[in-house]
Amino acid sequence: MRTAVRGIGLLPLSIAPAALLVAAAFGVTGSTASIPAALPWVAALLAITCIGYVAGLEADSVLRRGTEEPETLDRTDAATVLAVAAGAPLTRVLAVDVGLSVIVAAALIGLLADRLVPSYGAAVYCGTFVGMASPVLFADVTTVTAAGVVAGMVFVAADRAFDGFGGKLGTTAFVGCVALAAATGASGSAGGAVPLSTAIGYVFAGAAAAGMTYVSSVHLGHGPVQASALVGLVGGLVCPPLLPAGEGLAAVVFCASFAGMAQPARVPDEWTMTVTGALCGLLVAATSTVFVGFGGKLGTIAFAACLIVRALLAAGTDAAPISLPTPADGLRS
């Protein structure tokens, strides 16, 4: 039973980053005449090839894990769904009713959850990304909570799949938001293209944020949720008032912090992570016109960056291509 559920959960997590990149390729080709039409598609197909390679290896590992762990769903799984669902409306209330930015709201709730309910901290943090969805997409708390419930079910269904990859939590939230938007006919708002000079700034901001999060999580022992939430909180508070294009830079910092949640079994060191973070910044710029207002989009970008880097690392070695985290690595990031 559990192995079958995991197989179902792995599929949408594999499809989500590929769908985002395809949508971005359509958007760039249609809106920027100065870019050769083939270029975004070549880039997207190369990235999707990397994603598919890692996803195939991950599918094999999920099947193997099915023989090692209990096969039944239990009350803990139900509590996990509720934890994800709870994070969504809490973030919406702080962002819309209290007036905090969505990044600050999500980061604060993630920090509190990691401290107060550490066993469900990752689940609540996942729910906060659903709560970051724009009111244009989901107009009320009830709809946001429903999307959180869907994301919670995906969270449980994908248990132990892609463990240790940064951005998994956000991708789970993104799947929940897309599923509910499709069911209700909701759509996000329009987004504009990012100027080249701003995109360059995104690359540097992403590299720094991802590296700092990784060092905080792995080397300083703060753990992935706390490390990401702290970096995101600082970015959300500092970038908008002090820097040009501050809102976009804050989003890149938060996005790259999700990549920085990766475990060493997936991204081996902080230097590789800085490259992953730089790729996050580039992908944020490249996807600026698509899925605007969808919760979890930033995490999906981080997830795509981690999968691409992991595949490139595997291609450059004759060793075992993917080292799997052990249960002790523990976070479903």
mmCIF file of C-alpha atoms in Angstrom:
data_model
loop_
_atom_site.group_PDB
_atom_site.id
_atom_site.type_symbol
_atom_site.label_atom_id
_atom_site.label_comp_id
_atom_site.label_asym_id
_atom_site.label_seq_id
_atom_site.Cartn_x
_atom_site.Cartn_y
_atom_site.Cartn_z
ATOM 1 C CA MET A 1 0.000 0.000 0.000
ATOM 2 C CA ARG A 2 2.583 2.592 1.076
ATOM 3 C CA THR A 3 4.927 1.720 -1.799
ATOM 4 C CA ALA A 4 2.112 2.243 -4.310
ATOM 5 C CA VAL A 5 1.213 5.568 -2.718
ATOM 6 C CA ARG A 6 4.829 6.670 -2.868
ATOM 7 C CA GLY A 7 4.945 5.798 -6.541
ATOM 8 C CA ILE A 8 1.927 8.011 -7.127
ATOM 9 C CA GLY A 9 3.517 10.829 -5.140
ATOM 10 C CA LEU A 10 6.793 10.662 -7.024
ATOM 11 C CA LEU A 11 5.117 11.312 -10.375
ATOM 12 C CA PRO A 12 3.783 14.850 -9.792
ATOM 13 C CA LEU A 13 7.034 15.902 -8.135
ATOM 14 C CA SER A 14 8.867 14.764 -11.260
ATOM 15 C CA ILE A 15 6.459 16.482 -13.622
ATOM 16 C CA ALA A 16 6.158 19.832 -11.820
ATOM 17 C CA PRO A 17 9.649 21.249 -12.500
ATOM 18 C CA ALA A 18 9.554 20.025 -16.088
ATOM 19 C CA ALA A 19 6.159 21.664 -16.637
ATOM 20 C CA LEU A 20 7.444 24.934 -15.203
ATOM 21 C CA LEU A 21 10.420 24.940 -17.574
ATOM 22 C CA VAL A 22 8.269 24.126 -20.594
ATOM 23 C CA ALA A 23 5.874 26.934 -19.696
ATOM 24 C CA ALA A 24 8.834 29.298 -19.350
ATOM 25 C CA ALA A 25 10.144 28.274 -22.780
ATOM 26 C CA PHE A 26 6.762 29.080 -24.312
ATOM 27 C CA GLY A 27 6.683 32.410 -22.496
ATOM 28 C CA VAL A 28 10.183 33.505 -23.477
ATOM 29 C CA THR A 29 9.725 32.497 -27.101
ATOM 30 C CA GLY A 30 6.456 34.372 -27.299
ATOM 31 C CA SER A 31 7.531 37.584 -25.588
ATOM 32 C CA THR A 32 11.194 38.285 -26.347
ATOM 33 C CA ALA A 33 11.950 38.653 -30.019
ATOM 34 C CA SER A 34 15.647 39.245 -29.391
ATOM 35 C CA ILE A 35 16.111 35.685 -28.125
ATOM 36 C CA PRO A 36 16.363 33.028 -30.865
ATOM 37 C CA ALA A 37 13.253 30.873 -30.718
ATOM 38 C CA ALA A 38 15.234 27.648 -30.382
ATOM 39 C CA LEU A 39 17.388 28.784 -27.449
ATOM 40 C CA PRO A 40 14.884 28.551 -24.581
ATOM 41 C CA TRP A 41 13.647 25.230 -25.892
ATOM 42 C CA VAL A 42 17.157 23.759 -26.087
ATOM 43 C CA ALA A 43 17.824 24.919 -22.532
ATOM 44 C CA ALA A 44 14.501 23.553 -21.300
ATOM 45 C CA LEU A 45 14.984 20.171 -22.989
ATOM 46 C CA LEU A 46 18.493 19.796 -21.585
ATOM 47 C CA ALA A 47 17.201 20.625 -18.108
ATOM 48 C CA ILE A 48 14.255 18.241 -18.463
ATOM 49 C CA THR A 49 16.632 15.481 -19.539
ATOM 50 C CA CYS A 50 18.568 15.984 -16.299
ATOM 51 C CA ILE A 51 15.365 16.007 -14.263
ATOM 52 C CA GLY A 52 14.108 12.850 -15.945
ATOM 53 C CA TYR A 53 17.412 11.058 -15.357
ATOM 54 C CA VAL A 54 17.374 11.723 -11.632
ATOM 55 C CA ALA A 55 13.646 10.993 -11.385
ATOM 56 C CA GLY A 56 14.165 7.582 -12.971
ATOM 57 C CA LEU A 57 16.868 6.676 -10.483
ATOM 58 C CA GLU A 58 14.704 7.965 -7.651
ATOM 59 C CA ALA A 59 11.788 5.794 -8.794
ATOM 60 C CA ASP A 60 14.018 2.744 -8.528
ATOM 61 C CA SER A 61 15.096 3.729 -5.023
ATOM 62 C CA VAL A 62 11.471 4.195 -3.916
ATOM 63 C CA LEU A 63 10.639 0.662 -5.024
ATOM 64 C CA ARG A 64 13.625 -0.703 -3.138
ATOM 65 C CA ARG A 65 12.708 1.195 0.009
ATOM 66 C CA GLY A 66 9.245 -0.359 -0.115
ATOM 67 C CA THR A 67 10.708 -3.656 1.055
ATOM 68 C CA GLU A 68 12.415 -2.062 4.048
ATOM 69 C CA GLU A 69 9.675 -0.015 5.736
ATOM 70 C CA PRO A 70 6.102 -0.501 7.047
ATOM 71 C CA GLU A 71 3.496 -0.806 4.313
ATOM 72 C CA THR A 72 0.503 0.804 6.029
ATOM 73 C CA LEU A 73 -0.538 4.410 6.365
ATOM 74 C CA ASP A 74 -1.118 5.513 9.970
ATOM 75 C CA ARG A 75 -2.221 8.360 12.234
ATOM 76 C CA THR A 76 1.104 10.092 11.797
ATOM 77 C CA ASP A 77 0.342 10.454 8.099
ATOM 78 C CA ALA A 78 -3.032 12.024 8.912
ATOM 79 C CA ALA A 79 -1.349 14.422 11.344
ATOM 80 C CA THR A 80 1.164 15.332 8.646
ATOM 81 C CA VAL A 81 -1.615 16.245 6.207
ATOM 82 C CA LEU A 82 -3.179 18.448 8.890
ATOM 83 C CA ALA A 83 0.191 20.093 9.618
ATOM 84 C CA VAL A 84 0.657 21.014 5.959
ATOM 85 C CA ALA A 85 -2.926 22.257 5.776
ATOM 86 C CA ALA A 86 -2.447 24.383 8.904
ATOM 87 C CA GLY A 87 0.605 26.176 7.546
ATOM 88 C CA ALA A 88 -1.317 27.496 4.546
ATOM 89 C CA PRO A 89 -4.033 29.608 6.226
ATOM 90 C CA LEU A 90 -1.652 30.798 8.933
ATOM 91 C CA THR A 91 0.601 32.275 6.259
ATOM 92 C CA ARG A 92 -2.337 33.785 4.373
ATOM 93 C CA VAL A 93 -3.600 35.500 7.540
ATOM 94 C CA LEU A 94 -0.184 36.975 8.374
ATOM 95 C CA ALA A 95 0.354 38.124 4.797
ATOM 96 C CA VAL A 96 -3.100 39.468 3.952
ATOM 97 C CA ASP A 97 -4.755 40.369 7.245
ATOM 98 C CA VAL A 98 -1.666 41.406 9.235
ATOM 99 C CA GLY A 99 0.100 42.905 6.232
ATOM 100 C CA LEU A 100 3.457 41.141 6.304
ATOM 101 C CA SER A 101 5.145 40.193 3.064
ATOM 102 C CA VAL A 102 4.475 36.596 2.073
ATOM 103 C CA ILE A 103 8.174 35.778 2.439
ATOM 104 C CA VAL A 104 8.388 37.163 5.968
ATOM 105 C CA ALA A 105 5.119 35.443 6.926
ATOM 106 C CA ALA A 106 6.228 32.043 5.620
ATOM 107 C CA ALA A 107 9.676 32.352 7.192
ATOM 108 C CA LEU A 108 8.272 33.317 10.602
ATOM 109 C CA ILE A 109 5.833 30.416 10.666
ATOM 110 C CA GLY A 110 8.566 28.044 9.525
ATOM 111 C CA LEU A 111 10.833 29.178 12.361
ATOM 112 C CA LEU A 112 8.086 28.824 14.955
ATOM 113 C CA ALA A 113 7.048 25.396 13.684
ATOM 114 C CA ASP A 114 10.626 24.151 13.720
ATOM 115 C CA ARG A 115 10.927 25.256 17.353
ATOM 116 C CA LEU A 116 7.504 24.310 18.713
ATOM 117 C CA VAL A 117 6.617 21.152 16.752
ATOM 118 C CA PRO A 118 9.919 19.938 15.301
ATOM 119 C CA SER A 119 8.481 16.577 14.256
ATOM 120 C CA TYR A 120 6.085 18.406 11.938
ATOM 121 C CA GLY A 121 8.219 21.461 11.214
ATOM 122 C CA ALA A 122 8.912 20.465 7.617
ATOM 123 C CA ALA A 123 5.229 19.737 7.014
ATOM 124 C CA VAL A 124 4.125 23.106 8.363
ATOM 125 C CA TYR A 125 6.857 24.838 6.362
ATOM 126 C CA CYS A 126 5.533 23.104 3.245
ATOM 127 C CA GLY A 127 2.085 24.486 4.038
ATOM 128 C CA THR A 128 3.417 28.020 4.322
ATOM 129 C CA PHE A 129 4.400 27.893 0.664
ATOM 130 C CA VAL A 130 0.786 27.118 -0.242
ATOM 131 C CA GLY A 131 -0.188 30.120 1.864
ATOM 132 C CA MET A 132 2.091 32.325 -0.237
ATOM 133 C CA ALA A 133 -0.344 31.933 -3.163
ATOM 134 C CA SER A 134 -1.692 35.224 -4.450
ATOM 135 C CA PRO A 135 -5.242 36.290 -3.512
ATOM 136 C CA VAL A 136 -5.752 36.617 -7.265
ATOM 137 C CA LEU A 137 -5.316 32.836 -7.452
ATOM 138 C CA PHE A 138 -7.122 31.847 -4.248
ATOM 139 C CA ALA A 139 -9.428 34.534 -2.978
ATOM 140 C CA ASP A 140 -10.107 33.300 0.554
ATOM 141 C CA VAL A 141 -8.665 31.319 3.434
ATOM 142 C CA THR A 142 -10.979 28.370 2.809
ATOM 143 C CA THR A 143 -9.596 27.823 -0.681
ATOM 144 C CA VAL A 144 -6.025 28.217 0.524
ATOM 145 C CA THR A 145 -6.677 25.628 3.231
ATOM 146 C CA ALA A 146 -8.123 23.236 0.652
ATOM 147 C CA ALA A 147 -4.978 23.619 -1.436
ATOM 148 C CA GLY A 148 -3.006 22.909 1.745
ATOM 149 C CA VAL A 149 -4.928 19.668 2.254
ATOM 150 C CA VAL A 150 -4.116 18.578 -1.305
ATOM 151 C CA ALA A 151 -0.451 19.456 -0.757
ATOM 152 C CA GLY A 152 -0.527 17.500 2.501
ATOM 153 C CA MET A 153 -1.745 14.405 0.699
ATOM 154 C CA VAL A 154 1.029 14.809 -1.872
ATOM 155 C CA PHE A 155 3.505 15.264 0.992
ATOM 156 C CA VAL A 156 2.508 11.893 2.456
ATOM 157 C CA ALA A 157 2.286 10.218 -0.947
ATOM 158 C CA ALA A 158 5.849 11.320 -1.763
ATOM 159 C CA ASP A 159 7.246 10.283 1.616
ATOM 160 C CA ARG A 160 10.886 9.132 1.185
ATOM 161 C CA ALA A 161 10.857 10.081 -2.508
ATOM 162 C CA PHE A 162 13.439 12.731 -3.415
ATOM 163 C CA ASP A 163 14.431 12.999 0.245
ATOM 164 C CA GLY A 164 17.346 15.334 0.800
ATOM 165 C CA PHE A 165 16.742 17.406 -2.337
ATOM 166 C CA GLY A 166 16.261 21.104 -1.731
ATOM 167 C CA GLY A 167 12.943 22.441 -2.971
ATOM 168 C CA LYS A 168 10.927 19.272 -2.405
ATOM 169 C CA LEU A 169 8.647 21.004 0.093
ATOM 170 C CA GLY A 170 7.934 23.874 -2.273
ATOM 171 C CA THR A 171 7.303 21.533 -5.181
ATOM 172 C CA THR A 172 4.806 19.657 -3.043
ATOM 173 C CA ALA A 173 3.048 22.947 -2.312
ATOM 174 C CA PHE A 174 3.133 23.881 -5.997
ATOM 175 C CA VAL A 175 1.471 20.600 -6.964
ATOM 176 C CA GLY A 176 -1.270 21.245 -4.401
ATOM 177 C CA CYS A 177 -1.866 24.761 -5.721
ATOM 178 C CA VAL A 178 -1.883 23.713 -9.380
ATOM 179 C CA ALA A 179 -4.248 20.806 -8.661
ATOM 180 C CA LEU A 180 -6.768 22.996 -6.852
ATOM 181 C CA ALA A 181 -6.445 25.807 -9.403
ATOM 182 C CA ALA A 182 -7.182 23.314 -12.166
ATOM 183 C CA ALA A 183 -10.180 21.956 -10.261
ATOM 184 C CA THR A 184 -11.640 25.419 -9.578
ATOM 185 C CA GLY A 185 -10.663 27.149 -12.810
ATOM 186 C CA ALA A 186 -8.483 29.675 -10.967
ATOM 187 C CA SER A 187 -5.570 31.426 -12.659
ATOM 188 C CA GLY A 188 -2.710 33.576 -11.444
ATOM 189 C CA SER A 189 -1.795 37.117 -12.370
ATOM 190 C CA ALA A 190 0.424 38.284 -15.231
ATOM 191 C CA GLY A 191 4.167 38.675 -14.799
ATOM 192 C CA GLY A 192 6.763 40.761 -16.611
ATOM 193 C CA ALA A 193 10.142 39.840 -18.065
ATOM 194 C CA VAL A 194 13.218 40.497 -15.922
ATOM 195 C CA PRO A 195 15.870 42.855 -17.408
ATOM 196 C CA LEU A 196 19.313 41.352 -17.993
ATOM 197 C CA SER A 197 21.005 43.564 -15.399
ATOM 198 C CA THR A 198 18.489 42.481 -12.768
ATOM 199 C CA ALA A 199 18.880 38.830 -13.750
ATOM 200 C CA ILE A 200 22.628 39.101 -13.163
ATOM 201 C CA GLY A 201 21.894 40.393 -9.677
ATOM 202 C CA TYR A 202 19.550 37.448 -9.153
ATOM 203 C CA VAL A 203 22.371 35.029 -9.996
ATOM 204 C CA PHE A 204 24.718 36.494 -7.385
ATOM 205 C CA ALA A 205 21.976 36.750 -4.759
ATOM 206 C CA GLY A 206 20.977 33.130 -5.341
ATOM 207 C CA ALA A 207 24.546 31.891 -5.060
ATOM 208 C CA ALA A 208 25.080 33.710 -1.755
ATOM 209 C CA ALA A 209 21.758 32.691 -0.216
ATOM 210 C CA ALA A 210 22.070 29.024 -1.129
ATOM 211 C CA GLY A 211 25.637 28.807 0.159
ATOM 212 C CA MET A 212 24.770 30.492 3.445
ATOM 213 C CA THR A 213 21.749 28.257 3.993
ATOM 214 C CA TYR A 214 23.752 25.107 3.290
ATOM 215 C CA VAL A 215 26.542 26.112 5.681
ATOM 216 C CA SER A 216 24.008 27.017 8.381
ATOM 217 C CA SER A 217 22.082 23.783 7.935
ATOM 218 C CA VAL A 218 24.915 21.288 7.476
ATOM 219 C CA HIS A 219 28.018 22.752 9.071
ATOM 220 C CA LEU A 220 26.521 24.850 11.854
ATOM 221 C CA GLY A 221 23.881 22.238 12.673
ATOM 222 C CA HIS A 222 20.836 24.507 12.540
ATOM 223 C CA GLY A 223 18.897 22.077 10.366
ATOM 224 C CA PRO A 224 17.308 22.740 6.965
ATOM 225 C CA VAL A 225 14.037 24.377 8.033
ATOM 226 C CA GLN A 226 15.619 26.801 10.488
ATOM 227 C CA ALA A 227 18.477 27.648 8.130
ATOM 228 C CA SER A 228 16.170 28.354 5.198
ATOM 229 C CA ALA A 229 13.647 30.302 7.245
ATOM 230 C CA LEU A 230 16.353 32.491 8.791
ATOM 231 C CA VAL A 231 17.930 33.331 5.438
ATOM 232 C CA GLY A 232 14.496 33.954 3.939
ATOM 233 C CA LEU A 233 13.474 36.162 6.848
ATOM 234 C CA VAL A 234 16.589 38.315 6.511
ATOM 235 C CA GLY A 235 16.100 38.563 2.753
ATOM 236 C CA GLY A 236 12.427 39.443 3.139
ATOM 237 C CA LEU A 237 13.164 42.171 5.674
ATOM 238 C CA VAL A 238 16.326 43.678 4.165
ATOM 239 C CA CYS A 239 16.062 43.474 0.367
ATOM 240 C CA PRO A 240 12.783 45.322 -0.375
ATOM 241 C CA PRO A 241 13.531 48.576 1.509
ATOM 242 C CA LEU A 242 17.241 48.774 0.770
ATOM 243 C CA LEU A 243 17.939 47.432 -2.713
ATOM 244 C CA PRO A 244 16.763 48.179 -6.251
ATOM 245 C CA ALA A 245 14.459 45.394 -7.444
ATOM 246 C CA GLY A 246 14.324 44.426 -3.775
ATOM 247 C CA GLU A 247 11.099 42.421 -3.958
ATOM 248 C CA GLY A 248 12.527 40.245 -6.709
ATOM 249 C CA LEU A 249 15.830 39.835 -4.880
ATOM 250 C CA ALA A 250 13.989 38.776 -1.721
ATOM 251 C CA ALA A 251 12.161 36.127 -3.739
ATOM 252 C CA VAL A 252 15.451 34.873 -5.175
ATOM 253 C CA VAL A 253 17.017 34.710 -1.717
ATOM 254 C CA PHE A 254 14.063 32.700 -0.409
ATOM 255 C CA CYS A 255 14.125 30.441 -3.474
ATOM 256 C CA ALA A 256 17.841 29.759 -3.144
ATOM 257 C CA SER A 257 17.441 29.071 0.577
ATOM 258 C CA PHE A 258 15.219 26.133 -0.401
ATOM 259 C CA ALA A 259 18.008 24.734 -2.552
ATOM 260 C CA GLY A 260 20.329 25.208 0.431
ATOM 261 C CA MET A 261 18.151 22.789 2.421
ATOM 262 C CA ALA A 262 19.655 19.910 0.407
ATOM 263 C CA GLN A 263 21.525 17.185 2.232
ATOM 264 C CA PRO A 264 25.197 16.391 1.436
ATOM 265 C CA ALA A 265 24.120 13.057 -0.054
ATOM 266 C CA ARG A 266 22.417 15.060 -2.791
ATOM 267 C CA VAL A 267 24.589 18.190 -3.124
ATOM 268 C CA PRO A 268 27.995 17.367 -1.690
ATOM 269 C CA ASP A 269 29.433 20.713 -0.565
ATOM 270 C CA GLU A 270 28.820 24.429 -0.213
ATOM 271 C CA TRP A 271 30.706 25.276 -3.402
ATOM 272 C CA THR A 272 28.448 23.080 -5.486
ATOM 273 C CA MET A 273 25.526 24.613 -3.628
ATOM 274 C CA THR A 274 26.573 28.131 -4.630
ATOM 275 C CA VAL A 275 26.394 27.027 -8.259
ATOM 276 C CA THR A 276 22.956 25.562 -7.557
ATOM 277 C CA GLY A 277 21.884 28.855 -5.999
ATOM 278 C CA ALA A 278 23.159 30.809 -8.992
ATOM 279 C CA LEU A 279 21.054 28.541 -11.197
ATOM 280 C CA CYS A 280 18.067 29.320 -8.955
ATOM 281 C CA GLY A 281 18.549 33.019 -9.634
ATOM 282 C CA LEU A 282 18.739 32.424 -13.362
ATOM 283 C CA LEU A 283 15.606 30.250 -13.325
ATOM 284 C CA VAL A 284 13.656 32.787 -11.282
ATOM 285 C CA ALA A 285 14.354 35.327 -14.014
ATOM 286 C CA ALA A 286 13.575 32.838 -16.794
ATOM 287 C CA THR A 287 10.207 31.840 -15.292
ATOM 288 C CA SER A 288 9.055 35.325 -14.283
ATOM 289 C CA THR A 289 6.147 35.370 -16.738
ATOM 290 C CA VAL A 290 4.608 31.981 -15.908
ATOM 291 C CA PHE A 291 2.685 30.539 -12.944
ATOM 292 C CA VAL A 292 2.718 33.973 -11.312
ATOM 293 C CA GLY A 293 1.067 33.896 -7.886
ATOM 294 C CA PHE A 294 1.196 30.117 -7.473
ATOM 295 C CA GLY A 295 2.386 29.021 -4.053
ATOM 296 C CA GLY A 296 5.430 26.772 -4.194
ATOM 297 C CA LYS A 297 6.762 28.138 -7.483
ATOM 298 C CA LEU A 298 10.015 29.257 -5.841
ATOM 299 C CA GLY A 299 10.504 25.840 -4.287
ATOM 300 C CA THR A 300 9.871 24.156 -7.622
ATOM 301 C CA ILE A 301 12.593 26.308 -9.155
ATOM 302 C CA ALA A 302 14.971 25.292 -6.354
ATOM 303 C CA PHE A 303 14.027 21.644 -6.839
ATOM 304 C CA ALA A 304 14.705 21.870 -10.576
ATOM 305 C CA ALA A 305 18.103 23.454 -9.903
ATOM 306 C CA CYS A 306 19.053 20.709 -7.442
ATOM 307 C CA LEU A 307 17.981 17.948 -9.833
ATOM 308 C CA ILE A 308 19.908 19.505 -12.717
ATOM 309 C CA VAL A 309 23.089 19.892 -10.650
ATOM 310 C CA ARG A 310 22.752 16.369 -9.251
ATOM 311 C CA ALA A 311 22.436 14.933 -12.753
ATOM 312 C CA LEU A 312 25.447 16.889 -13.992
ATOM 313 C CA LEU A 313 27.493 15.646 -11.045
ATOM 314 C CA ALA A 314 26.481 12.087 -11.812
ATOM 315 C CA ALA A 315 27.416 12.512 -15.473
ATOM 316 C CA GLY A 316 30.885 13.625 -14.467
ATOM 317 C CA THR A 317 31.810 10.598 -12.386
ATOM 318 C CA ASP A 318 32.152 6.871 -12.862
ATOM 319 C CA ALA A 319 31.019 6.283 -9.304
ATOM 320 C CA ALA A 320 27.466 5.396 -8.260
ATOM 321 C CA PRO A 321 25.437 8.170 -9.883
ATOM 322 C CA ILE A 322 23.090 9.001 -7.006
ATOM 323 C CA SER A 323 23.910 8.571 -3.337
ATOM 324 C CA LEU A 324 20.742 8.173 -1.329
ATOM 325 C CA PRO A 325 20.199 9.782 2.067
ATOM 326 C CA THR A 326 19.590 7.493 5.001
ATOM 327 C CA PRO A 327 16.581 7.870 7.307
ATOM 328 C CA ALA A 328 18.932 9.664 9.687
ATOM 329 C CA ASP A 329 19.238 12.448 7.130
ATOM 330 C CA GLY A 330 15.586 12.686 7.839
ATOM 331 C CA LEU A 331 14.182 15.851 6.397
ATOM 332 C CA ARG A 332 11.672 15.612 3.562
ATOM 333 C CA SER A 333 13.083 18.811 2.056
#
